[in-house]
Coordinates of C-alpha atoms and ligand atoms in Angstrom, one line a residue:
M1 CA 98.9 10.5 80.4
T2 CA 101.7 11.2 82.9
Q3 CA 105.3 10.7 82.2
S4 CA 105.2 7.4 84.1
T5 CA 102.4 5.9 82.0
T6 CA 103.7 7.0 78.5
P7 CA 105.4 4.0 76.9
P8 CA 108.9 4.7 75.9
A9 CA 109.8 5.2 72.2
G10 CA 110.5 2.2 70.1
M11 CA 108.2 -0.2 72.1
P12 CA 107.0 -3.2 70.1
E13 CA 103.3 -3.9 69.6
K14 CA 103.7 -7.0 71.6
I15 CA 106.4 -9.2 72.9
R16 CA 107.0 -12.4 70.9
H17 CA 109.5 -15.3 70.9
Y18 CA 112.4 -15.1 68.5
I19 CA 113.2 -18.5 66.9
G20 CA 115.5 -19.3 64.0
G21 CA 115.6 -15.6 63.0
E22 CA 111.9 -14.9 63.1
F23 CA 109.6 -13.3 65.7
V24 CA 106.8 -15.7 66.4
D25 CA 103.8 -16.2 68.7
S26 CA 103.4 -19.2 70.9
V27 CA 102.3 -22.4 69.2
D28 CA 99.1 -22.4 71.3
G29 CA 98.7 -18.6 70.9
D30 CA 98.8 -18.1 74.7
E31 CA 99.8 -14.6 76.0
F32 CA 100.1 -12.9 79.3
D33 CA 99.9 -9.3 80.5
V34 CA 103.0 -7.3 81.5
L35 CA 102.4 -4.6 84.1
N36 CA 103.7 -1.1 84.5
P37 CA 105.1 -1.0 88.0
V38 CA 104.1 2.6 88.6
T39 CA 100.4 2.0 87.9
N40 CA 100.2 -1.8 87.9
E41 CA 98.1 -1.5 84.7
P42 CA 98.9 -4.0 81.9
Y43 CA 100.7 -2.1 79.2
I44 CA 101.7 -4.9 76.7
K45 CA 101.0 -8.6 76.0
A46 CA 103.8 -11.1 75.9
A47 CA 103.8 -14.6 74.3
S48 CA 103.7 -17.3 76.9
G49 CA 106.0 -20.1 75.8
K50 CA 105.5 -23.8 76.6
K51 CA 107.1 -27.1 75.6
A52 CA 106.3 -26.8 71.9
D53 CA 107.9 -23.3 71.7
I54 CA 111.0 -24.5 73.5
E55 CA 111.3 -27.5 71.2
A56 CA 111.2 -25.2 68.2
A57 CA 113.8 -22.8 69.7
V58 CA 116.1 -25.7 70.7
A59 CA 115.8 -27.2 67.2
A60 CA 116.9 -23.9 65.6
A61 CA 119.8 -23.5 68.1
K62 CA 120.9 -27.1 67.5
Q63 CA 120.8 -26.7 63.8
A64 CA 122.9 -23.5 64.0
F65 CA 125.3 -25.4 66.2
D66 CA 125.6 -28.5 64.1
E67 CA 125.5 -27.0 60.7
G68 CA 126.0 -23.2 61.0
P69 CA 129.2 -21.2 60.8
W70 CA 129.3 -19.9 64.4
P71 CA 131.0 -22.7 66.3
R72 CA 133.5 -23.1 63.5
M73 CA 134.5 -19.4 63.2
L74 CA 137.9 -18.2 64.4
P75 CA 137.8 -16.4 67.8
R76 CA 138.8 -13.2 66.1
E77 CA 135.8 -13.4 63.7
R78 CA 133.4 -14.0 66.5
A79 CA 135.0 -11.2 68.5
R80 CA 134.4 -8.7 65.7
I81 CA 130.7 -9.5 65.9
L82 CA 130.7 -9.3 69.7
N83 CA 132.4 -5.9 69.5
K84 CA 129.7 -4.7 67.1
I85 CA 127.0 -5.9 69.5
A86 CA 128.7 -3.8 72.2
D87 CA 128.8 -0.8 69.9
I88 CA 125.1 -1.1 69.1
V89 CA 124.1 -1.6 72.8
E90 CA 126.2 1.5 73.6
S91 CA 124.6 3.6 70.9
R92 CA 121.1 2.6 72.0
K93 CA 121.9 3.0 75.7
D94 CA 119.3 5.7 76.3
E95 CA 116.5 3.8 74.5
L96 CA 117.4 0.6 76.3
A97 CA 117.5 2.2 79.7
A98 CA 114.2 3.9 79.1
M99 CA 112.6 0.6 78.3
E100 CA 114.3 -1.2 81.3
S101 CA 113.2 1.6 83.7
F102 CA 109.6 1.6 82.4
D103 CA 109.3 -2.2 82.6
S104 CA 111.1 -2.9 85.8
G105 CA 110.7 0.3 87.8
L106 CA 114.4 0.8 88.1
P107 CA 115.5 4.5 88.5
I108 CA 116.5 5.7 85.0
T109 CA 120.0 6.9 86.0
Q110 CA 120.8 3.4 87.4
A111 CA 119.2 1.7 84.3
K112 CA 121.6 3.7 82.1
G113 CA 124.6 2.4 84.2
Q114 CA 123.3 -1.2 83.7
A115 CA 123.0 -0.7 79.9
A116 CA 126.6 0.5 79.8
R117 CA 127.7 -2.5 81.7
A118 CA 125.8 -4.8 79.3
A119 CA 127.9 -3.4 76.4
E120 CA 131.1 -3.9 78.4
N121 CA 130.2 -7.6 79.0
F122 CA 130.3 -8.2 75.2
R123 CA 133.5 -6.2 74.7
F124 CA 135.2 -8.0 77.6
F125 CA 134.4 -11.5 76.3
A126 CA 135.5 -10.5 72.8
D127 CA 138.9 -9.6 74.2
L128 CA 139.1 -12.7 76.3
I129 CA 138.5 -15.2 73.5
V130 CA 141.1 -13.6 71.2
A131 CA 143.6 -13.6 74.0
Q132 CA 142.7 -17.1 75.2
V133 CA 145.7 -19.4 75.9
D134 CA 145.1 -23.1 76.4
D135 CA 147.3 -25.5 78.4
A136 CA 149.9 -27.7 76.9
F137 CA 152.1 -30.2 78.7
K138 CA 155.1 -32.3 77.7
V139 CA 157.0 -35.3 78.9
P140 CA 160.3 -34.8 77.1
G141 CA 161.0 -37.4 74.5
R142 CA 157.8 -39.3 75.2
Q143 CA 154.6 -37.4 75.1
A144 CA 153.0 -34.0 74.4
N145 CA 149.5 -33.1 75.6
Y146 CA 147.4 -30.2 74.8
V147 CA 143.9 -29.0 75.7
N148 CA 141.4 -28.7 72.9
R149 CA 138.7 -26.2 74.0
K150 CA 135.4 -26.7 72.3
P151 CA 131.9 -25.1 72.5
I152 CA 129.4 -27.5 74.1
G153 CA 126.2 -27.0 72.2
V154 CA 122.9 -25.3 73.0
A155 CA 123.1 -23.3 76.2
G156 CA 119.9 -22.6 78.1
L157 CA 120.0 -19.2 79.8
I158 CA 117.4 -18.4 82.4
T159 CA 117.4 -15.0 84.0
P160 CA 115.6 -12.9 86.7
W161 CA 113.8 -9.6 86.6
N162 CA 116.3 -7.5 88.5
T163 CA 118.6 -5.6 86.0
P164 CA 117.3 -8.0 83.3
F165 CA 119.2 -6.7 80.3
M166 CA 122.5 -6.6 82.0
L167 CA 122.1 -10.0 83.5
E168 CA 121.1 -11.4 80.1
S169 CA 124.3 -9.9 78.6
W170 CA 126.3 -11.5 81.4
K171 CA 125.3 -14.9 80.1
L172 CA 124.9 -14.2 76.4
G173 CA 128.4 -12.7 76.1
P174 CA 130.4 -15.7 77.2
A175 CA 128.0 -18.3 75.9
I176 CA 128.2 -17.1 72.3
A177 CA 131.8 -15.8 72.5
T178 CA 132.9 -19.4 73.0
G179 CA 130.9 -20.7 70.0
N180 CA 127.7 -22.0 71.6
T181 CA 124.2 -21.3 70.4
V182 CA 121.6 -20.3 72.9
V183 CA 118.0 -20.2 74.0
L184 CA 117.3 -17.3 76.4
K185 CA 114.3 -17.4 78.7
P186 CA 113.9 -13.9 80.1
A187 CA 112.0 -13.2 83.4
E188 CA 108.2 -13.0 82.9
F189 CA 107.9 -9.7 84.9
T190 CA 110.3 -7.9 82.7
P191 CA 110.4 -9.0 79.0
L192 CA 110.6 -5.6 77.4
S193 CA 114.3 -4.8 77.1
A194 CA 115.0 -8.4 76.0
S195 CA 112.8 -7.8 72.9
L196 CA 115.6 -5.6 71.6
W197 CA 118.2 -8.4 71.5
P198 CA 117.1 -9.8 68.1
G199 CA 117.4 -6.4 66.3
I200 CA 120.8 -5.8 68.0
F201 CA 122.1 -9.3 67.0
E202 CA 120.8 -9.1 63.4
E203 CA 122.4 -5.7 62.9
A204 CA 125.7 -7.0 64.3
G205 CA 125.7 -9.9 61.8
L206 CA 125.2 -12.8 64.3
P207 CA 124.3 -15.8 62.1
T208 CA 120.7 -16.9 62.2
G209 CA 119.8 -19.5 64.9
V210 CA 122.7 -18.6 67.2
F211 CA 120.4 -16.6 69.4
N212 CA 116.8 -17.7 70.2
M213 CA 114.4 -16.5 72.8
V214 CA 111.3 -17.9 74.4
N215 CA 109.3 -15.7 76.7
G216 CA 107.0 -16.8 79.5
F217 CA 106.9 -18.4 82.9
G218 CA 109.3 -20.8 84.6
E219 CA 107.1 -23.4 86.4
E220 CA 106.3 -26.9 85.3
G221 CA 105.0 -27.2 81.8
F222 CA 106.0 -23.6 81.0
A223 CA 109.1 -22.3 79.1
G224 CA 111.7 -22.3 81.9
D225 CA 110.9 -25.9 83.0
S226 CA 110.7 -27.2 79.4
L227 CA 114.2 -25.7 78.7
V228 CA 115.7 -27.3 81.7
K229 CA 114.2 -30.7 80.7
H230 CA 115.1 -30.6 77.1
P231 CA 117.6 -33.4 76.3
D232 CA 119.4 -31.3 73.6
V233 CA 120.4 -28.6 76.0
P234 CA 123.5 -29.8 77.9
L235 CA 124.1 -26.5 79.8
I236 CA 121.9 -24.4 82.0
S237 CA 123.0 -21.1 83.4
F238 CA 120.5 -19.8 85.9
T239 CA 120.2 -16.7 88.0
G240 CA 117.3 -16.4 90.4
E241 CA 116.0 -17.6 93.8
S242 CA 117.7 -20.4 95.7
K243 CA 114.5 -22.4 95.8
T244 CA 114.1 -22.2 92.1
G245 CA 117.8 -23.2 91.8
Q246 CA 117.0 -26.4 93.8
T247 CA 114.1 -27.3 91.5
I248 CA 116.3 -26.8 88.4
F249 CA 119.1 -28.8 90.0
A250 CA 116.7 -31.8 90.5
N251 CA 115.1 -31.4 87.0
A252 CA 118.5 -31.3 85.3
A253 CA 119.9 -34.3 87.2
P254 CA 118.6 -37.1 84.9
W255 CA 120.8 -35.6 82.1
L256 CA 123.7 -34.6 84.3
K257 CA 123.7 -31.2 82.7
G258 CA 126.3 -28.6 83.3
L259 CA 124.8 -26.1 85.8
S260 CA 125.8 -22.7 86.9
M261 CA 123.6 -21.3 89.7
E262 CA 123.7 -17.6 90.8
L263 CA 121.2 -17.6 93.6
G264 CA 119.9 -15.5 96.5
G265 CA 121.7 -13.6 99.2
K266 CA 121.4 -12.0 102.6
S267 CA 124.8 -10.4 102.7
P268 CA 126.4 -8.9 105.8
A269 CA 128.0 -5.5 105.9
V270 CA 130.2 -5.5 109.0
V271 CA 131.2 -2.1 110.5
F272 CA 133.9 -2.1 113.1
A273 CA 134.4 0.9 115.4
D274 CA 137.7 1.8 113.8
A275 CA 136.1 2.2 110.3
D276 CA 135.6 5.5 108.4
I277 CA 132.0 5.8 109.6
E278 CA 130.9 8.3 107.0
A279 CA 132.2 6.2 104.2
A280 CA 130.6 3.1 105.8
V281 CA 127.2 4.8 106.1
N282 CA 127.3 6.1 102.5
A283 CA 128.3 2.7 101.1
T284 CA 125.9 0.7 103.1
I285 CA 123.0 3.0 102.2
F286 CA 123.9 2.6 98.6
G287 CA 124.5 -1.1 99.0
V288 CA 120.9 -1.8 100.1
F289 CA 118.8 0.9 98.5
S290 CA 120.3 1.1 95.0
L291 CA 118.4 -0.9 92.3
N292 CA 115.4 -0.5 94.7
G293 CA 117.0 -3.0 97.0
E294 CA 116.4 -5.6 94.3
R295 CA 120.1 -6.5 94.2
C296 CA 121.4 -10.0 94.8
T297 CA 124.6 -8.7 96.5
A298 CA 122.7 -6.1 98.7
G299 CA 124.3 -5.7 102.1
S300 CA 120.9 -6.2 103.7
R301 CA 122.2 -7.1 107.2
I302 CA 124.4 -4.4 108.8
L303 CA 126.4 -5.6 111.8
V304 CA 127.8 -2.7 113.8
E305 CA 130.3 -2.7 116.7
Q306 CA 128.6 -1.9 120.0
S307 CA 130.7 1.2 120.8
I308 CA 129.6 3.0 117.7
Y309 CA 126.2 1.4 117.4
D310 CA 123.9 4.2 118.6
E311 CA 125.7 6.8 116.6
F312 CA 125.7 4.6 113.5
V313 CA 122.0 3.8 113.7
E314 CA 121.0 7.4 114.2
R315 CA 123.1 8.6 111.2
Y316 CA 122.0 5.7 109.1
A317 CA 118.2 6.2 109.8
A318 CA 118.5 10.0 109.2
Q319 CA 120.2 9.5 105.8
A320 CA 117.9 6.7 104.8
G321 CA 115.0 9.1 105.4
R322 CA 116.6 11.5 102.9
V323 CA 116.9 8.9 100.1
K324 CA 114.9 10.3 97.2
V325 CA 111.9 8.1 96.3
G326 CA 110.4 9.1 92.9
L327 CA 109.2 8.0 89.5
P328 CA 111.5 5.6 87.6
S329 CA 111.8 8.1 84.8
D330 CA 113.0 11.0 87.0
P331 CA 116.8 11.4 86.8
A332 CA 116.9 12.6 90.4
T333 CA 115.2 9.4 91.7
E334 CA 117.3 7.1 93.9
V335 CA 114.6 4.5 94.8
A336 CA 111.6 4.0 92.5
A337 CA 108.9 1.3 92.1
L338 CA 109.3 -2.4 92.9
V339 CA 108.9 -4.6 89.9
H340 CA 105.5 -6.1 90.4
P341 CA 102.5 -6.1 92.8
E342 CA 103.3 -9.7 93.9
H343 CA 106.8 -8.7 94.8
Y344 CA 105.5 -5.5 96.5
E345 CA 103.2 -7.6 98.7
K346 CA 106.1 -9.8 99.6
V347 CA 108.3 -6.9 100.6
M348 CA 105.5 -5.2 102.5
S349 CA 104.8 -8.4 104.4
Y350 CA 108.4 -8.4 105.6
V351 CA 108.1 -4.8 106.7
E352 CA 105.1 -5.8 108.9
I353 CA 107.0 -8.8 110.2
G354 CA 110.0 -6.5 111.0
K355 CA 107.7 -4.2 113.0
S356 CA 106.9 -7.2 115.3
E357 CA 110.5 -8.4 115.5
A358 CA 112.6 -5.3 115.8
R359 CA 112.8 -1.5 116.2
L360 CA 111.7 0.5 113.2
V361 CA 113.9 3.6 112.8
A362 CA 113.1 4.7 109.3
G363 CA 110.4 4.2 106.6
G364 CA 108.1 1.3 107.1
G365 CA 105.3 2.1 104.7
R366 CA 104.2 3.7 101.4
P367 CA 105.9 7.0 100.7
E368 CA 103.7 10.1 100.6
G369 CA 102.5 11.1 97.2
F370 CA 102.7 7.6 95.7
E371 CA 99.2 6.2 96.3
T372 CA 99.4 3.6 93.5
G373 CA 102.1 1.4 92.2
N374 CA 104.8 -0.5 94.0
F375 CA 106.5 2.2 96.0
V376 CA 108.1 1.4 99.4
Q377 CA 109.9 3.9 101.7
P378 CA 113.5 3.0 102.4
T379 CA 113.0 1.1 105.6
V380 CA 115.5 0.5 108.4
F381 CA 115.1 -1.8 111.4
A382 CA 117.5 -1.7 114.4
D383 CA 118.2 -4.1 117.2
V384 CA 117.4 -7.1 114.9
Q385 CA 118.0 -10.4 116.6
P386 CA 119.7 -13.2 114.6
D387 CA 116.7 -15.5 114.8
A388 CA 114.4 -12.8 113.3
R389 CA 113.0 -13.6 109.9
I390 CA 114.1 -10.2 108.6
F391 CA 117.7 -11.2 109.6
Q392 CA 117.5 -14.7 108.0
E393 CA 115.3 -14.3 104.9
E394 CA 116.0 -12.5 101.6
I395 CA 113.6 -9.6 101.3
F396 CA 114.9 -8.2 98.0
G397 CA 113.6 -4.7 98.5
P398 CA 114.6 -1.5 100.2
V399 CA 114.6 -2.9 103.7
V400 CA 117.7 -3.3 106.0
A401 CA 118.3 -5.0 109.3
I402 CA 120.9 -3.5 111.8
T403 CA 122.3 -5.7 114.6
P404 CA 125.0 -4.8 117.2
F405 CA 128.1 -7.0 118.0
S406 CA 130.7 -6.8 120.8
S407 CA 133.7 -8.7 119.5
D408 CA 135.3 -10.0 116.3
E409 CA 134.2 -13.5 117.1
E410 CA 130.6 -12.4 117.6
A411 CA 130.7 -10.4 114.3
L412 CA 131.9 -13.4 112.4
E413 CA 129.3 -15.7 114.0
L414 CA 126.5 -13.3 113.1
A415 CA 127.9 -12.8 109.6
N416 CA 127.8 -16.5 108.9
N417 CA 124.5 -17.1 110.6
T418 CA 122.2 -17.5 107.6
K419 CA 121.9 -20.1 104.9
Y420 CA 123.2 -17.7 102.3
G421 CA 126.8 -16.9 101.3
L422 CA 126.9 -14.5 98.4
A423 CA 128.8 -11.3 99.4
A424 CA 130.3 -9.7 102.5
Y425 CA 131.4 -6.1 103.1
I426 CA 133.9 -5.3 105.8
W427 CA 134.6 -1.8 107.2
T428 CA 137.7 -1.4 109.3
S429 CA 141.0 0.4 109.3
D430 CA 142.8 -2.7 110.7
L431 CA 144.3 -4.5 107.7
K432 CA 145.1 -7.7 109.6
R433 CA 141.5 -7.9 110.9
A434 CA 140.2 -7.2 107.4
H435 CA 142.2 -10.1 106.0
N436 CA 141.5 -12.5 108.8
F437 CA 137.8 -11.8 108.6
S438 CA 137.7 -12.2 104.9
Q439 CA 139.3 -15.6 105.2
A440 CA 136.7 -16.8 107.7
V441 CA 133.5 -15.3 106.4
E442 CA 131.4 -17.7 104.4
S443 CA 130.8 -15.8 101.2
G444 CA 131.8 -16.1 97.5
M445 CA 132.9 -12.4 97.4
V446 CA 134.2 -9.9 99.9
W447 CA 134.6 -6.2 99.6
L448 CA 136.9 -4.5 102.1
N449 CA 136.2 -0.8 102.7
S450 CA 134.5 -0.8 99.4
N451 CA 131.2 -0.7 97.7
N452 CA 130.1 -3.4 95.3
V453 CA 132.5 -2.6 92.4
R454 CA 133.7 -5.5 90.4
D455 CA 136.3 -6.0 87.7
L456 CA 135.0 -8.2 85.0
R457 CA 138.0 -10.6 85.3
T458 CA 137.2 -11.7 88.8
P459 CA 135.1 -14.8 89.6
F460 CA 131.5 -14.1 90.6
G461 CA 129.4 -16.5 92.6
G462 CA 128.2 -17.6 96.0
V463 CA 128.6 -20.4 98.5
K464 CA 126.0 -22.3 100.6
A465 CA 122.5 -21.5 99.4
S466 CA 123.8 -18.6 97.2
G467 CA 125.1 -20.6 94.3
L468 CA 127.0 -23.3 92.6
G469 CA 130.0 -22.6 90.5
H470 CA 131.4 -19.3 89.4
E471 CA 131.1 -17.2 86.3
G472 CA 133.1 -14.1 85.4
G473 CA 136.4 -13.8 83.5
Y474 CA 138.0 -17.2 82.6
R475 CA 135.4 -19.0 84.8
S476 CA 132.8 -18.2 82.3
I477 CA 135.0 -19.5 79.5
D478 CA 135.5 -22.7 81.4
F479 CA 131.7 -23.1 82.1
Y480 CA 130.7 -22.6 78.4
T481 CA 133.5 -24.9 76.9
E482 CA 134.5 -28.5 77.0
Q483 CA 138.2 -29.0 77.7
Q484 CA 139.3 -32.1 75.9
S485 CA 142.9 -33.4 76.6
V486 CA 144.8 -34.7 73.6
H487 CA 147.7 -37.0 74.2
I488 CA 150.4 -37.4 71.5
N489 CA 153.1 -40.1 71.6
L490 CA 156.5 -38.6 70.7
G491 CA 158.7 -41.6 71.2
E492 CA 158.7 -45.3 72.1
V493 CA 155.3 -46.6 73.1
H494 CA 155.6 -47.6 76.7
N495 CA 152.2 -49.3 77.0
P496 CA 152.1 -52.8 78.5
V497 CA 151.4 -55.3 75.7
F498 CA 148.7 -57.8 76.2
G499 CA 148.2 -61.0 74.2
K500 CA 151.5 -60.9 72.4
Q501 CA 152.2 -64.6 71.9
Ligands
NAD1 P1 113.0 -16.7 90.3 O1 113.8 -17.8 90.7 O2 111.6 -16.6 90.7 O3 113.0 -16.7 88.7 C1 114.2 -16.6 87.9 C2 113.9 -17.1 86.5 O4 113.7 -18.5 86.6 C3 112.7 -16.6 85.8 O5 113.0 -16.4 84.4 C4 111.6 -17.6 86.0 O6 110.6 -17.7 85.0 C5 112.5 -18.9 85.9 N1 111.9 -20.1 86.6 C6 111.1 -20.1 87.7 N2 110.8 -21.4 88.0 C7 111.5 -22.2 87.1 C8 111.6 -23.6 86.9 N3 111.0 -24.5 87.7 N4 112.4 -24.0 85.9 C9 113.1 -23.2 85.1 N5 113.0 -21.8 85.2 C10 112.2 -21.3 86.2 O7 113.9 -15.4 90.7 P2 113.4 -13.9 90.5 O8 112.4 -13.6 91.5 O9 113.1 -13.6 89.1 O10 114.8 -13.1 90.9 C11 115.1 -12.7 92.1 C12 116.1 -13.7 92.7 O11 117.3 -13.8 91.9 C13 116.6 -13.2 94.1 O12 116.7 -14.4 95.0 C14 118.1 -12.7 93.8 O13 118.9 -12.8 94.9 C15 118.5 -13.7 92.7 N6 119.6 -13.1 92.0 C16 120.8 -13.6 92.1 C17 121.9 -13.1 91.4 C18 123.3 -13.7 91.6 O14 124.1 -13.4 90.8 N7 123.5 -14.5 92.6 C19 121.7 -12.0 90.6 C20 120.5 -11.5 90.5 C21 119.4 -12.0 91.1

């Protein structure tokens, strides 16, 4: 067995649901194979949840919400448990990262960074609920009003396979911090790291029934769809593809559920001639090739001012050619294996489409020495036209499209010329241009002369087909709570009186 096929320490025998404090199989006993992205061999079985499993999980979560201590605890008490969760995640960071890397194909060094971020998410929301201040208003001598913030109930959390553990923590942290109970439906390609949550929560003292998890697929009749359609789940926080978001939006409509949608992206990185070119090349390489290019905020379209275009493309292609492709478990690896053969086929089909649409300047195939598994060379296309599919469609792999522009107006037009609007990156030394461009670009987030670094207090979300609503900081607290206004009469009642005689 090579290093890449040896399962990491602490792996469960199989992946099961976790309902009301117990690991359980599916009611109908159904299971599916989870594949190792380096070999594409099945390495573990996972329970495949359906409607009956979701019903059991929602019932457990509802009971914990209606009768359990969690929603009624003081924020400080809940925060203590959240901080313990963070401590445990941190102390198990290496084990967690090893599982995540093995299961998803993420390079181990990057998986460790994601595990650390997961711990931070719990710590951050612990701090936030303790420091939470709610609004109060007064009309002197007449009336006082205050806002009563309440948890909503059972939150349904549906997550994708890229950085799965971190993205789960990003929803679990605020959902439980605010006193809700949850049913998590992890992505079917990558259920391994999520199987550690029950142990972590039990050790931290989270009351039984607050956290429940049902594994399996999302489509109609399966776990994800059943969770969205369950009448006792008033909230759905979803991260995934825009198309899936549309389906969930429609399926949740009959109940008018609270929805948060973090969807796909095709984000522009705009490099003006007055930018620090070396910094821009380094950042835009990292921006699209880190996390194997399976990053929602990847700057996968690079727009470059004509006067520096040729030099930029040359430097970029040369550096992309030096990005180290390797096994996920190798600490020196920068790009490893894509998550699943289905996704690999999709990315490779875009590489072929790109060859017919644009000029290939780096990569474009399977890297040497990796004859099996989901390995793709970091791939760069230049002279990409705005109507090309590789310009318009999310590829979600290590593939980037470079396009020239000749004026600020053209740069903006190109930047906004897709259905997506998640992130934008702008490289220029002209502050006025940077601000004006940020105002006009259609994206939920903008980074100026910066890589994708994010303070946890800032709102996160996209516009257009990239999402609906924002999470992050207080926006997460708002999403996971009801804000009830309470009006108190302090003086004379000034209401009109009907039917007095
Ligand atoms: P996906 O939409 O295929 O699946 C996401 C989750 O939804 C999975 O758990 C899946 O089982 C479930 N699902 C599928 N159909 C469903 C249905 N009808 N009802 C309920 N659940 C259903 O996405 P993916 O391929 O796992 O993830 C990649 C996508 O996620 C990319 O488009 C990427 O941009 C996006 N993403 C966005 C963000 C963000 O914050 N905006 C972050 C990470 C990933």
